[in-house]
């Protein structure tokens, strides 16, 4: 048998075995990287505790380290929770969820063009610019950049 895999065998490897293989490699790397870090941190913290037992000023070294450790544990717990919720399986899904929610909210919100097209000097009861029967102007070109920006935003275009 040659060193090459058939397409069917490669497909099976890429689906189930690849995920398990990546999980094992990640776990091994985590142990290899985090074990020395944990050892170094624990040794230094033990030195701080030993110093605090003999010197009153050593407590000032322990308290900040303890506070930072508690804060870091909160982040670790949040990461573990996210991992168990499956948030690292499909990292593109939150983007699509956000875009769907944005589209839903845009559809539910009232049309903002009616409110934004009123003149600022005419007061709150001024008619919209587009309504010739209400006494407003019927200009087709915007006269200043603010109106042009509102037209672009209302049409969903961006500069």
Coordinates of C-alpha atoms in Angstrom, one line a residue:
X1 CA 0.0 0.0 0.0
X2 CA 1.4 3.4 -1.0
X3 CA 1.7 6.4 1.3
X4 CA -1.2 8.1 -0.4
X5 CA -4.8 7.9 0.9
X6 CA -7.9 7.4 -1.2
X7 CA -10.3 10.3 -1.4
X8 CA -12.9 8.3 0.6
X9 CA -10.4 7.5 3.4
X10 CA -9.1 11.1 3.4
X11 CA -12.7 12.3 3.7
X12 CA -13.4 10.1 6.8
X13 CA -10.1 11.3 8.4
X14 CA -10.9 14.9 7.8
X15 CA -14.3 14.7 9.4
X16 CA -14.1 12.8 12.7
X17 CA -10.5 11.9 13.2
X18 CA -9.2 15.4 12.4
X19 CA -11.3 17.0 15.2
X20 CA -10.1 14.4 17.7
X21 CA -6.5 14.8 16.5
X22 CA -6.7 18.6 16.8
X23 CA -8.3 18.3 20.3
X24 CA -5.5 16.1 21.5
X25 CA -2.7 18.3 20.0
X26 CA -4.3 21.3 21.7
X27 CA -4.5 19.6 25.0
X28 CA -0.9 18.4 24.8
X29 CA 0.3 22.0 23.9
X30 CA -1.8 23.4 26.8
X31 CA -0.1 21.0 29.3
X32 CA 3.3 21.6 27.8
X33 CA 2.9 25.4 27.9
X34 CA 0.8 25.9 31.1
X35 CA 2.6 23.4 33.4
X36 CA 5.9 25.4 33.6
X37 CA 3.9 28.6 34.0
X38 CA 1.9 27.2 36.8
X39 CA 5.0 25.8 38.5
X40 CA 6.8 29.2 38.2
X41 CA 3.8 31.1 39.5
X42 CA 3.3 28.7 42.4
X43 CA 7.0 28.9 43.4
X44 CA 7.0 32.7 43.3
X45 CA 3.8 32.9 45.3
X46 CA 5.2 30.4 47.9
X47 CA 8.2 32.7 48.2
X48 CA 5.9 35.7 48.8
X49 CA 4.0 33.8 51.5
X50 CA 7.3 32.8 53.2
X51 CA 8.4 36.5 53.1
X52 CA 5.1 37.7 54.5
X53 CA 5.4 35.3 57.5
X54 CA 8.7 36.9 58.5
X55 CA 8.2 40.5 57.3
X56 CA 5.1 42.6 57.7
X57 CA 5.8 44.4 54.4
X58 CA 5.6 41.1 52.5
X59 CA 1.8 41.2 52.7
X60 CA 1.9 44.0 50.3
X61 CA 3.4 41.6 47.7
X62 CA 0.8 39.0 48.3
X63 CA -2.4 41.0 48.1
X64 CA -2.0 42.3 44.5
X65 CA -1.0 38.8 43.3
X66 CA -4.0 37.3 45.1
X67 CA -6.4 39.9 43.5
X68 CA -5.0 39.4 40.0
X69 CA -5.3 35.6 40.5
X70 CA -9.0 35.9 41.5
X71 CA -9.7 38.2 38.5
X72 CA -7.9 35.8 36.2
X73 CA -9.9 32.9 37.6
X74 CA -13.0 34.7 36.5
X75 CA -11.8 34.9 32.9
X76 CA -10.8 31.3 33.0
X77 CA -14.3 30.3 34.2
X78 CA -15.8 32.4 31.5
X79 CA -13.7 30.7 28.9
X80 CA -14.6 27.3 30.2
X81 CA -18.3 28.2 30.1
X82 CA -17.9 29.4 26.5
X83 CA -16.2 26.2 25.6
X84 CA -19.0 24.1 27.1
X85 CA -21.6 26.2 25.3
X86 CA -19.9 25.4 22.0
X87 CA -18.8 28.9 21.2
X88 CA -15.5 27.8 19.7
X89 CA -17.0 25.3 17.3
X90 CA -18.4 27.6 14.7
X91 CA -16.8 31.0 15.3
X92 CA -18.6 32.6 12.3
X93 CA -22.1 31.9 13.6
X94 CA -22.2 34.9 16.0
X95 CA -21.5 37.2 13.0
X96 CA -24.4 35.7 11.1
X97 CA -26.7 35.9 14.1
X98 CA -25.8 39.6 14.6
X99 CA -26.5 40.3 11.0
X100 CA -29.9 38.5 11.2
X101 CA -30.8 40.4 14.3
X102 CA -29.8 43.7 12.7
X103 CA -32.0 43.0 9.7
X104 CA -34.9 42.1 12.0
X105 CA -34.5 45.3 14.0
X106 CA -34.2 47.4 10.8
X107 CA -37.5 45.9 9.6
X108 CA -39.2 46.6 12.9
X109 CA -38.1 50.1 13.5
X110 CA -40.1 53.0 12.0
X111 CA -38.8 54.6 8.8
X112 CA -36.4 57.3 10.0
X113 CA -36.4 59.2 6.7
X114 CA -39.7 60.9 7.5
X115 CA -38.2 62.4 10.7
X116 CA -34.8 63.2 9.4
X117 CA -35.9 65.1 6.3
X118 CA -37.4 68.0 8.3
X119 CA -35.6 71.3 8.2
X120 CA -33.8 72.3 11.3
X121 CA -34.9 76.0 11.1
X122 CA -38.6 75.4 10.5
X123 CA -39.5 74.0 13.9
X124 CA -41.0 70.7 14.9
X125 CA -44.1 71.1 12.7
X126 CA -42.2 71.7 9.5
X127 CA -43.4 69.5 6.6
X128 CA -41.0 67.1 5.0
X129 CA -39.0 68.4 2.0
X130 CA -40.5 65.8 -0.3
X131 CA -44.1 66.7 0.2
X132 CA -45.0 69.6 -2.3
X133 CA -48.7 69.7 -1.0
X134 CA -47.6 70.4 2.5
X135 CA -45.6 73.5 1.5
X136 CA -42.1 72.1 1.7
X137 CA -39.6 72.5 -1.1
X138 CA -39.3 69.8 -3.7
X139 CA -35.6 70.0 -4.4
X140 CA -33.9 66.9 -5.8
X141 CA -30.3 67.7 -5.0
X142 CA -29.2 68.0 -1.4
X143 CA -28.0 71.4 -0.4
X144 CA -25.5 70.4 2.3
X145 CA -23.5 67.4 3.3
X146 CA -25.8 66.4 6.2
X147 CA -28.7 65.8 3.9
X148 CA -26.5 63.8 1.5
X149 CA -25.3 61.6 4.4
X150 CA -28.9 61.0 5.5
X151 CA -29.9 60.0 2.0
X152 CA -27.0 57.6 1.8
X153 CA -27.7 56.0 5.2
X154 CA -31.4 55.8 4.4
X155 CA -30.7 54.0 1.1
X156 CA -28.2 51.6 2.7
X157 CA -25.2 53.0 0.8
X158 CA -21.9 54.0 2.3
X159 CA -19.2 56.4 1.0

